[in-house]
Short mmCIF file of C-alpha atoms and ligand atoms in Angstrom, two decimals:
data_model
loop_
_atom_site.label_atom_id
_atom_site.label_comp_id
_atom_site.label_asym_id
_atom_site.label_seq_id
_atom_site.Cartn_x
_atom_site.Cartn_y
_atom_site.Cartn_z
CA MET A 791 -51.94 75.30 35.61
CA HIS A 792 -49.85 73.77 33.54
CA ASP A 793 -47.07 70.92 33.59
CA PHE A 794 -43.74 72.76 33.88
CA GLN A 795 -43.07 72.54 37.42
CA TYR A 796 -39.99 72.49 40.34
CA ARG A 797 -38.82 69.19 41.80
CA GLY A 798 -36.66 69.69 44.41
CA ASP A 799 -34.65 72.29 42.33
CA GLU A 800 -35.10 70.90 38.33
CA LEU A 801 -37.65 72.24 36.64
CA PHE A 802 -39.35 69.54 35.05
CA CYS A 803 -41.99 69.14 32.13
CA GLU A 804 -44.17 66.13 33.15
CA ASP A 805 -42.37 63.67 34.52
CA VAL A 806 -38.66 64.04 32.72
CA ALA A 807 -36.84 66.68 33.62
CA VAL A 808 -35.75 69.57 31.43
CA ARG A 809 -32.10 69.59 31.38
CA LYS A 810 -32.42 65.67 30.05
CA ILE A 811 -34.20 66.81 27.09
CA ALA A 812 -31.88 69.61 26.72
CA ASP A 813 -28.59 67.13 27.08
CA ALA A 814 -30.18 64.65 24.41
CA VAL A 815 -31.76 67.33 21.65
CA GLY A 816 -29.09 70.52 22.69
CA THR A 817 -30.43 74.13 22.71
CA PRO A 818 -32.13 76.08 21.95
CA PHE A 819 -35.86 73.99 21.83
CA TYR A 820 -39.31 74.62 22.15
CA LEU A 821 -40.64 71.87 24.67
CA TYR A 822 -44.50 71.21 24.69
CA SER A 823 -46.59 69.31 27.57
CA ARG A 824 -48.94 66.85 26.17
CA HIS A 825 -50.91 66.38 29.33
CA THR A 826 -51.29 70.43 29.28
CA LEU A 827 -52.17 70.49 25.75
CA GLU A 828 -55.04 68.16 26.46
CA SER A 829 -56.15 69.97 29.69
CA HIS A 830 -56.22 73.14 28.30
CA PHE A 831 -58.45 72.06 25.03
CA GLN A 832 -60.63 69.86 27.43
CA ALA A 833 -61.74 72.63 29.90
CA PHE A 834 -62.43 74.67 27.18
CA ASP A 835 -64.60 72.16 25.24
CA SER A 836 -66.42 71.68 28.18
CA ALA A 837 -66.61 75.36 29.66
CA PHE A 838 -69.05 75.77 26.23
CA GLY A 839 -70.43 72.07 27.02
CA LYS A 840 -74.46 73.48 27.48
CA MET A 841 -74.61 74.40 24.34
CA ASP A 842 -74.17 72.90 20.27
CA HIS A 843 -70.26 73.60 19.53
CA ILE A 844 -67.20 72.81 17.64
CA ILE A 845 -63.70 74.07 19.00
CA CYS A 846 -61.79 74.99 15.80
CA PHE A 847 -57.64 75.29 17.39
CA SER A 848 -56.59 78.68 15.84
CA ALA A 849 -53.51 77.20 13.86
CA LYS A 850 -51.61 80.27 13.65
CA ALA A 851 -50.63 79.94 17.03
CA ASN A 852 -48.89 76.61 17.02
CA SER A 853 -49.30 74.29 14.06
CA ASN A 854 -46.93 71.71 14.39
CA LEU A 855 -48.06 68.69 13.15
CA ALA A 856 -47.73 66.59 16.52
CA VAL A 857 -49.99 69.84 18.60
CA LEU A 858 -52.37 69.61 15.63
CA ARG A 859 -52.72 66.08 16.62
CA VAL A 860 -53.38 65.88 19.92
CA PHE A 861 -56.57 68.67 19.48
CA THR A 862 -57.94 66.38 16.37
CA ARG A 863 -57.96 63.07 18.54
CA LEU A 864 -59.98 65.53 21.03
CA GLY A 865 -62.82 65.64 18.20
CA GLY A 866 -61.04 70.08 17.86
CA GLY A 867 -61.50 71.27 14.12
CA VAL A 868 -59.07 74.01 12.70
CA ASP A 869 -58.84 77.37 12.03
CA VAL A 870 -57.00 78.10 8.98
CA VAL A 871 -55.40 81.60 7.53
CA SER A 872 -53.73 79.76 4.70
CA GLY A 873 -53.68 77.39 2.32
CA GLY A 874 -50.18 76.25 4.31
CA GLU A 875 -52.49 75.89 7.40
CA ILE A 876 -55.06 73.77 5.24
CA TYR A 877 -52.78 71.69 4.52
CA ARG A 878 -50.94 71.07 8.13
CA ALA A 879 -54.46 70.44 9.95
CA MET A 880 -55.04 67.68 6.67
CA GLN A 881 -52.02 66.47 7.71
CA ALA A 882 -52.69 66.05 11.27
CA GLY A 883 -55.43 64.20 10.72
CA ALA A 884 -58.50 66.92 11.42
CA LYS A 885 -61.65 66.48 9.25
CA PRO A 886 -62.26 69.34 6.85
CA GLU A 887 -65.98 69.80 7.90
CA LYS A 888 -64.42 70.97 11.34
CA ILE A 889 -62.23 73.45 9.47
CA VAL A 890 -62.79 77.44 9.35
CA TYR A 891 -60.97 79.43 7.43
CA SER A 892 -60.97 82.98 7.68
CA GLY A 893 -58.25 86.13 6.23
CA VAL A 894 -58.80 88.97 4.47
CA GLY A 895 -56.54 88.09 1.31
CA LYS A 896 -57.14 84.81 0.87
CA ARG A 897 -55.66 83.72 -3.03
CA PRO A 898 -57.14 82.11 -5.83
CA ASP A 899 -55.26 78.94 -5.70
CA GLU A 900 -56.02 79.22 -1.92
CA ILE A 901 -60.15 79.37 -2.29
CA GLU A 902 -59.70 76.08 -5.07
CA PHE A 903 -57.41 74.12 -2.69
CA ALA A 904 -60.25 74.99 0.58
CA LEU A 905 -63.32 74.07 -1.83
CA SER A 906 -61.44 70.77 -3.49
CA GLN A 907 -61.47 70.19 0.52
CA PRO A 908 -64.29 70.08 0.72
CA ILE A 909 -64.13 72.71 4.73
CA LEU A 910 -66.82 73.91 7.09
CA MET A 911 -67.03 77.26 5.91
CA PHE A 912 -64.95 80.62 4.76
CA ASN A 913 -65.15 83.40 6.65
CA ILE A 914 -65.07 85.95 3.57
CA GLU A 915 -64.03 89.23 4.56
CA SER A 916 -65.16 91.63 1.70
CA SER A 917 -67.53 91.92 -1.20
CA GLN A 918 -65.13 91.09 -3.51
CA GLU A 919 -63.82 87.88 -1.94
CA LEU A 920 -67.25 86.65 -1.58
CA VAL A 921 -68.15 87.33 -5.64
CA LEU A 922 -64.51 85.69 -6.22
CA ILE A 923 -65.12 82.79 -3.98
CA ASP A 924 -68.46 82.33 -5.65
CA GLN A 925 -67.37 82.35 -9.07
CA ILE A 926 -64.21 80.16 -8.17
CA ALA A 927 -67.17 77.33 -6.74
CA GLY A 928 -69.08 77.67 -9.57
CA SER A 929 -66.38 76.57 -11.74
CA LEU A 930 -65.45 73.74 -9.75
CA GLY A 931 -69.04 73.08 -9.50
CA THR A 932 -69.19 73.02 -6.06
CA LYS A 933 -70.88 75.30 -3.47
CA ALA A 934 -69.18 77.57 -1.34
CA PRO A 935 -70.08 77.33 2.62
CA VAL A 936 -70.02 80.78 3.94
CA SER A 937 -70.17 83.30 7.01
CA LEU A 938 -69.35 86.45 6.74
CA ARG A 939 -66.67 88.57 9.11
CA VAL A 940 -67.87 90.99 10.92
CA ASN A 941 -66.54 93.55 12.46
CA PRO A 942 -68.53 94.97 15.30
CA ASP A 943 -66.10 97.98 15.92
CA VAL A 944 -65.52 96.83 19.84
CA ASP A 945 -62.50 97.97 21.30
CA PRO A 946 -60.78 95.03 22.60
CA LYS A 947 -58.56 97.10 24.82
CA THR A 948 -55.41 94.52 23.79
CA HIS A 949 -51.97 95.47 21.82
CA PRO A 950 -52.71 97.41 19.09
CA TYR A 951 -51.23 95.04 16.47
CA ILE A 952 -53.28 92.49 17.79
CA SER A 953 -56.59 94.33 18.29
CA THR A 954 -58.64 93.05 14.73
CA GLY A 955 -62.52 93.99 15.80
CA LEU A 956 -62.41 98.48 15.35
CA LYS A 957 -63.62 99.96 12.11
CA LYS A 958 -59.56 101.22 11.81
CA ASN A 959 -58.70 97.64 11.49
CA LYS A 960 -58.60 96.19 7.89
CA PHE A 961 -60.36 92.36 9.20
CA GLY A 962 -64.22 91.76 8.14
CA ILE A 963 -66.70 93.86 6.35
CA ASN A 964 -68.10 96.96 8.94
CA ILE A 965 -70.64 95.29 10.34
CA LYS A 966 -73.58 97.50 9.38
CA LYS A 967 -72.31 97.15 5.56
CA SER A 968 -72.86 93.20 6.58
CA VAL A 969 -76.31 93.10 5.63
CA ASP A 970 -76.27 94.24 2.22
CA ASP A 971 -74.02 91.47 1.59
CA TYR A 972 -75.09 89.05 3.35
CA ILE A 973 -78.30 89.91 1.01
CA LEU A 974 -75.87 89.69 -1.90
CA ALA A 975 -74.47 86.82 -1.03
CA ASN A 976 -77.82 85.34 -0.69
CA THR A 977 -78.66 85.16 -4.41
CA LEU A 978 -75.40 84.19 -5.59
CA PRO A 979 -75.14 80.65 -7.52
CA ASN A 980 -72.64 79.34 -5.66
CA THR A 981 -72.73 80.52 -2.44
CA ARG A 982 -74.69 78.91 0.42
CA VAL A 983 -74.79 81.21 3.26
CA ILE A 984 -74.74 79.50 6.53
CA GLY A 985 -73.52 81.49 9.37
CA VAL A 986 -71.61 85.15 10.88
CA SER A 987 -68.43 85.30 12.08
CA CYS A 988 -66.08 87.64 13.99
CA HIS A 989 -63.02 88.27 15.91
CA ILE A 990 -62.17 91.34 18.24
CA GLY A 991 -58.52 90.26 18.99
CA SER A 992 -56.10 88.76 20.73
CA GLN A 993 -54.66 88.68 24.61
CA LEU A 994 -58.11 89.67 25.93
CA THR A 995 -58.09 89.64 30.01
CA GLU A 996 -61.48 91.23 30.37
CA VAL A 997 -64.94 89.63 29.35
CA GLY A 998 -66.62 93.17 28.44
CA PRO A 999 -65.87 93.08 25.09
CA PHE A 1000 -66.68 89.84 23.88
CA VAL A 1001 -69.73 90.24 25.04
CA GLU A 1002 -70.10 93.58 23.71
CA ALA A 1003 -69.38 92.18 20.42
CA VAL A 1004 -71.81 88.60 20.58
CA GLN A 1005 -74.71 91.29 21.11
CA ARG A 1006 -74.30 92.88 18.18
CA ILE A 1007 -73.90 89.95 16.49
CA LYS A 1008 -76.85 88.81 17.90
CA ASP A 1009 -79.04 91.73 16.59
CA LEU A 1010 -77.37 90.86 13.14
CA VAL A 1011 -78.20 87.31 13.31
CA ALA A 1012 -82.02 88.37 14.04
CA ARG A 1013 -81.53 90.94 11.41
CA LEU A 1014 -80.47 87.91 8.64
CA ARG A 1015 -83.45 86.55 9.71
CA ALA A 1016 -85.45 88.39 9.00
CA GLU A 1017 -84.61 89.08 5.50
CA GLY A 1018 -85.22 84.75 5.39
CA ILE A 1019 -81.49 83.95 5.59
CA GLN A 1020 -80.23 81.33 7.47
CA ILE A 1021 -77.76 81.38 9.92
CA ARG A 1022 -76.57 77.95 11.23
CA TYR A 1023 -73.44 78.95 12.72
CA ILE A 1024 -72.25 81.88 15.40
CA ASP A 1025 -68.30 82.12 15.21
CA LEU A 1026 -66.94 84.17 18.24
CA GLY A 1027 -62.91 83.73 16.87
CA GLY A 1028 -61.15 83.50 19.77
CA GLY A 1029 -58.99 86.12 21.71
CA LEU A 1030 -59.10 85.30 25.62
CA GLY A 1031 -55.95 86.11 27.24
CA ILE A 1032 -53.05 84.00 29.43
CA THR A 1033 -51.51 85.11 32.42
CA TYR A 1034 -47.36 85.92 30.77
CA ASN A 1035 -46.70 88.11 34.18
CA GLN A 1036 -49.82 89.62 36.60
CA GLU A 1037 -52.51 89.16 34.37
CA GLU A 1038 -55.96 87.74 35.44
CA PRO A 1039 -57.81 86.78 32.24
CA PRO A 1040 -61.39 84.87 33.04
CA HIS A 1041 -61.11 81.74 33.32
CA PRO A 1042 -62.92 79.82 30.46
CA ARG A 1043 -65.32 78.84 32.15
CA GLU A 1044 -66.36 82.92 33.35
CA TYR A 1045 -65.87 83.11 29.28
CA ALA A 1046 -68.78 80.89 28.00
CA GLU A 1047 -70.86 81.81 30.80
CA ALA A 1048 -71.02 85.01 29.55
CA LEU A 1049 -71.34 84.68 25.74
CA ILE A 1050 -73.68 81.58 26.10
CA LYS A 1051 -76.10 83.96 28.83
CA GLU A 1052 -76.44 86.38 25.71
CA LEU A 1053 -77.12 83.77 23.09
CA PRO A 1054 -80.49 82.03 24.64
CA GLY A 1055 -82.97 80.30 21.79
CA ILE A 1056 -80.56 81.13 19.33
CA ASP A 1057 -80.42 77.90 17.63
CA CYS A 1058 -76.98 77.80 16.21
CA THR A 1059 -73.43 75.71 16.10
CA LEU A 1060 -71.59 77.75 18.04
CA ILE A 1061 -67.83 78.34 16.72
CA LEU A 1062 -64.85 79.41 19.04
CA GLU A 1063 -61.10 79.61 17.32
CA PRO A 1064 -59.03 80.23 20.63
CA GLY A 1065 -55.41 79.51 20.48
CA ARG A 1066 -53.18 81.03 22.49
CA VAL A 1067 -54.99 80.21 26.01
CA ILE A 1068 -54.92 76.64 24.62
CA VAL A 1069 -51.31 76.44 24.01
CA GLY A 1070 -49.44 79.93 24.86
CA ASN A 1071 -48.64 77.96 28.45
CA ALA A 1072 -48.55 74.60 27.18
CA GLY A 1073 -44.79 75.28 25.85
CA ILE A 1074 -41.32 76.84 26.70
CA LEU A 1075 -38.41 77.48 24.87
CA VAL A 1076 -35.05 76.39 26.78
CA THR A 1077 -32.31 78.47 25.65
CA LYS A 1078 -28.32 78.16 27.79
CA VAL A 1079 -26.61 80.91 28.01
CA LEU A 1080 -24.07 81.70 26.60
CA TYR A 1081 -21.92 84.79 28.35
CA THR A 1082 -22.68 87.06 30.75
CA LYS A 1083 -21.62 91.28 30.39
CA GLU A 1084 -21.75 92.98 33.51
CA GLY A 1085 -20.14 95.91 34.97
CA GLY A 1086 -21.18 98.70 32.33
CA GLU A 1087 -24.34 100.88 32.27
CA LYS A 1088 -26.35 97.53 31.91
CA ASN A 1089 -25.72 93.47 33.03
CA PHE A 1090 -26.09 91.46 30.12
CA VAL A 1091 -26.97 88.10 29.98
CA ILE A 1092 -26.40 86.77 26.53
CA VAL A 1093 -28.71 83.33 25.33
CA ASP A 1094 -28.96 81.00 22.66
CA ALA A 1095 -32.12 81.77 21.30
CA ALA A 1096 -32.78 85.16 19.44
CA MET A 1097 -35.56 87.49 18.56
CA ASN A 1098 -35.77 84.86 15.52
CA ASP A 1099 -36.21 81.92 17.58
CA LEU A 1100 -39.08 84.41 19.68
CA ILE A 1101 -39.96 87.48 17.77
CA ARG A 1102 -42.68 88.36 20.90
CA PRO A 1103 -40.51 90.59 23.23
CA SER A 1104 -39.21 92.44 19.95
CA LEU A 1105 -41.71 92.88 18.40
CA TYR A 1106 -45.18 93.83 20.86
CA GLY A 1107 -42.75 94.26 23.82
CA SER A 1108 -44.57 91.96 25.09
CA TYR A 1109 -43.33 89.84 28.88
CA GLN A 1110 -42.02 86.66 28.72
CA ARG A 1111 -41.33 85.23 32.39
CA ILE A 1112 -37.75 83.63 32.03
CA GLN A 1113 -36.47 81.28 35.03
CA PRO A 1114 -33.36 79.02 35.95
CA ILE A 1115 -33.64 75.08 34.71
CA HIS A 1116 -31.69 74.62 37.79
CA LYS A 1117 -32.12 76.53 40.98
CA LYS A 1118 -30.23 77.39 43.36
CA ASP A 1119 -29.26 80.58 45.87
CA ARG A 1120 -28.03 83.46 44.20
CA VAL A 1121 -28.27 87.25 44.49
CA GLU A 1122 -30.72 88.50 41.53
CA ILE A 1123 -29.99 91.21 39.76
CA MET A 1124 -30.87 93.33 36.53
CA VAL A 1125 -30.29 92.05 33.58
CA ASP A 1126 -31.32 92.25 29.69
CA VAL A 1127 -31.84 88.66 28.19
CA VAL A 1128 -30.41 89.42 24.89
CA GLY A 1129 -30.04 86.58 21.59
CA PRO A 1130 -26.90 86.64 19.31
CA ILE A 1131 -29.02 88.70 16.62
CA CYS A 1132 -26.81 91.80 15.19
CA GLU A 1133 -29.72 94.29 16.29
CA SER A 1134 -30.90 95.55 19.56
CA GLY A 1135 -34.48 94.76 18.95
CA ASP A 1136 -33.32 91.58 20.00
CA PHE A 1137 -33.61 90.61 23.54
CA LEU A 1138 -36.39 87.94 25.38
CA ALA A 1139 -36.23 90.43 28.61
CA LYS A 1140 -35.09 93.69 29.26
CA ASP A 1141 -34.24 95.57 32.83
CA ARG A 1142 -35.79 92.14 34.51
CA LYS A 1143 -34.31 91.39 37.67
CA LEU A 1144 -33.15 87.91 37.67
CA PRO A 1145 -31.07 85.06 39.89
CA LYS A 1146 -27.46 85.97 38.18
CA ALA A 1147 -27.21 83.86 35.63
CA GLU A 1148 -24.08 81.42 34.65
CA SER A 1149 -22.37 80.83 31.91
CA GLY A 1150 -23.61 77.22 30.61
CA GLU A 1151 -26.72 77.21 32.38
CA LEU A 1152 -30.03 76.36 30.88
CA LEU A 1153 -33.29 78.95 31.21
CA ALA A 1154 -36.96 78.32 30.62
CA VAL A 1155 -38.71 81.25 28.50
CA MET A 1156 -42.69 80.95 29.97
CA SER A 1157 -45.34 80.66 28.27
CA ALA A 1158 -43.96 80.60 24.57
CA GLY A 1159 -46.28 77.46 23.37
CA ALA A 1160 -48.20 80.20 21.26
CA TYR A 1161 -46.78 82.16 18.46
CA GLY A 1162 -43.44 81.25 18.86
CA PHE A 1163 -42.27 78.73 17.35
CA THR A 1164 -45.26 79.71 14.60
CA MET A 1165 -43.36 83.22 14.05
CA SER A 1166 -39.92 82.15 14.20
CA SER A 1167 -37.58 82.54 11.24
CA ASN A 1168 -33.83 82.23 9.95
CA TYR A 1169 -32.81 85.64 10.04
CA ASN A 1170 -28.88 86.10 10.10
CA SER A 1171 -29.59 82.02 8.62
CA ARG A 1172 -29.98 80.80 12.03
CA PRO A 1173 -31.75 77.34 12.19
CA ARG A 1174 -34.62 76.66 12.71
CA VAL A 1175 -34.68 74.59 16.82
CA PRO A 1176 -36.54 71.83 17.42
CA GLU A 1177 -39.79 71.32 18.78
CA VAL A 1178 -40.64 68.74 21.35
CA LEU A 1179 -43.18 67.25 23.44
CA VAL A 1180 -43.62 65.31 26.09
CA ASP A 1181 -46.08 62.34 27.28
CA LYS A 1182 -45.80 61.25 30.80
CA ASP A 1183 -42.24 60.15 31.13
CA ARG A 1184 -41.45 60.22 27.57
CA PHE A 1185 -40.23 62.65 25.37
CA TYR A 1186 -40.58 63.00 21.31
CA VAL A 1187 -38.68 65.17 18.75
CA VAL A 1188 -41.79 66.68 16.50
CA ARG A 1189 -39.67 68.23 14.59
CA ARG A 1190 -36.05 68.28 14.39
CA ARG A 1191 -33.69 71.17 14.53
CA GLU A 1192 -32.88 72.54 10.80
CA GLU A 1193 -29.43 72.16 9.62
CA TYR A 1194 -27.28 74.54 7.44
CA GLU A 1195 -28.34 72.30 4.50
CA ASP A 1196 -32.32 73.50 5.27
CA LEU A 1197 -30.85 76.96 5.39
CA ILE A 1198 -30.76 76.69 1.66
CA HIS A 1199 -32.79 74.54 0.38
CA GLY A 1200 -34.66 76.19 -2.51
CA GLU A 1201 -32.18 78.21 -3.46
CA SER A 1202 -29.84 78.24 -6.66
CA ILE A 1203 -27.26 80.53 -8.51
CA PRO A 1204 -28.40 80.86 -11.38
CA GLU A 1205 -26.01 80.17 -14.69
CA PRO A 1206 -24.63 83.43 -15.64
CA LEU A 1207 -23.08 83.98 -12.07
CA LYS A 1208 -21.46 80.42 -12.30
N1 LLP B 1389 -59.24 83.43 14.79
C1 LLP B 1389 -59.09 84.69 14.31
C2 LLP B 1389 -59.77 84.86 12.92
C3 LLP B 1389 -57.82 85.39 14.58
O1 LLP B 1389 -56.81 86.35 13.55
C4 LLP B 1389 -57.12 84.93 15.44
C5 LLP B 1389 -55.88 85.67 15.98
C6 LLP B 1389 -57.77 83.80 16.72
C7 LLP B 1389 -58.56 83.11 16.09
C8 LLP B 1389 -56.61 83.34 17.53
O2 LLP B 1389 -56.59 84.25 18.46
P1 LLP B 1389 -56.01 83.55 20.01
O3 LLP B 1389 -56.93 82.81 21.04
O4 LLP B 1389 -54.31 83.03 19.90
O5 LLP B 1389 -56.17 85.26 20.51
N2 LLP B 1389 -49.14 87.28 17.16
C9 LLP B 1389 -49.43 87.91 18.10
C10 LLP B 1389 -51.04 87.30 18.25
C11 LLP B 1389 -52.02 87.38 17.15
C12 LLP B 1389 -52.91 86.51 17.02
C13 LLP B 1389 -54.04 86.71 15.11
N3 LLP B 1389 -55.01 86.47 15.77
C14 LLP B 1389 -49.27 87.54 19.27
O6 LLP B 1389 -48.02 86.97 19.88
O7 LLP B 1389 -49.88 87.90 20.63
#
């Protein structure tokens, strides 16, 4: 459930008409509902209530400060994958002891930054990274808390670009090989082994692959404990899917129950890194129809948002529902909804039956709260769009629209070219 609902013919976000926000901030813009963010977080959090756990929201899905703040106020931690995300998490008020840091290519300066906070743990993805983190921790006179991110070789049955837990994927350490790395980690002077982690993919719509992964993790924990290695945290990553179109993913409750059932008496704190399932349906992208072109091979609805604002349809061929902000009786026609960018890959929907759009009207691209703004760019020198948060009957611009000056911020023309 989410808080983007029609009242009569008008789409509202909580108690604010979306049109009113468009009049104030212009289009396109991202719009988030605080109530949806909170209720999704709480539903997920309470699903794991039976076990000691930390919900570390995956910042890559939506890293706006205000959004992160919603979760840190509810006691959430943050899953980060870069120095920049650590910085954002801290600015949003995250407790460093609830930050977990994953990523296959952590740079030395990022590792130093993470050690200076100090965060809950590094999810280490290679033997070389392990040795480097140990060295850097030594040079800073500290100890690095670590888990190894293992690759359990489970098929998440999702889009190949967002599946991460297969042997052929670049992520994690082969689960069988990981025992050697754990033994190594346990002997390193500046490393404190505290956990095991994994993340098998994103937009999973069945619990089966998660259960398979957790079974393999459980076996590994037993094996490590037999070696005398202390494991206090099990991080199961994120990945639970949402409904974009017809998908019927498990409810967080079912997901949590299936995982918890596999871990009786495990005596660990569970860490979860959900992203999409919390924010995906808590945000929309509002765009205006610029022109319509009909009567040729195809009908086009040309809108003012483009692939630089929301790249998911172009990159993954993903489906985002599109609906008018103002409903009225009209025929439906088959259209491509496209943006102003100079490539044919720039579309928000293909061959979609939609109510015949009119120039000047507003459309909502639904389920755009996850991997929407965070994946946006300035391609075609398009200023990035604002982000707006609704809280009951008020709205707040939580990131302003970029201006032309922002586009060249930090650039310069060198002396010889002047
Ligand atoms: N933890 C780790 C280590 C991850 O790599 C990811 C996502 C998550 C947690 C959060 O996964 P979620 O709960 O959101 O599924 N841009 C793609 C999704 C990429 C996901 C990358 N990793 C998309 O728009 O579908």
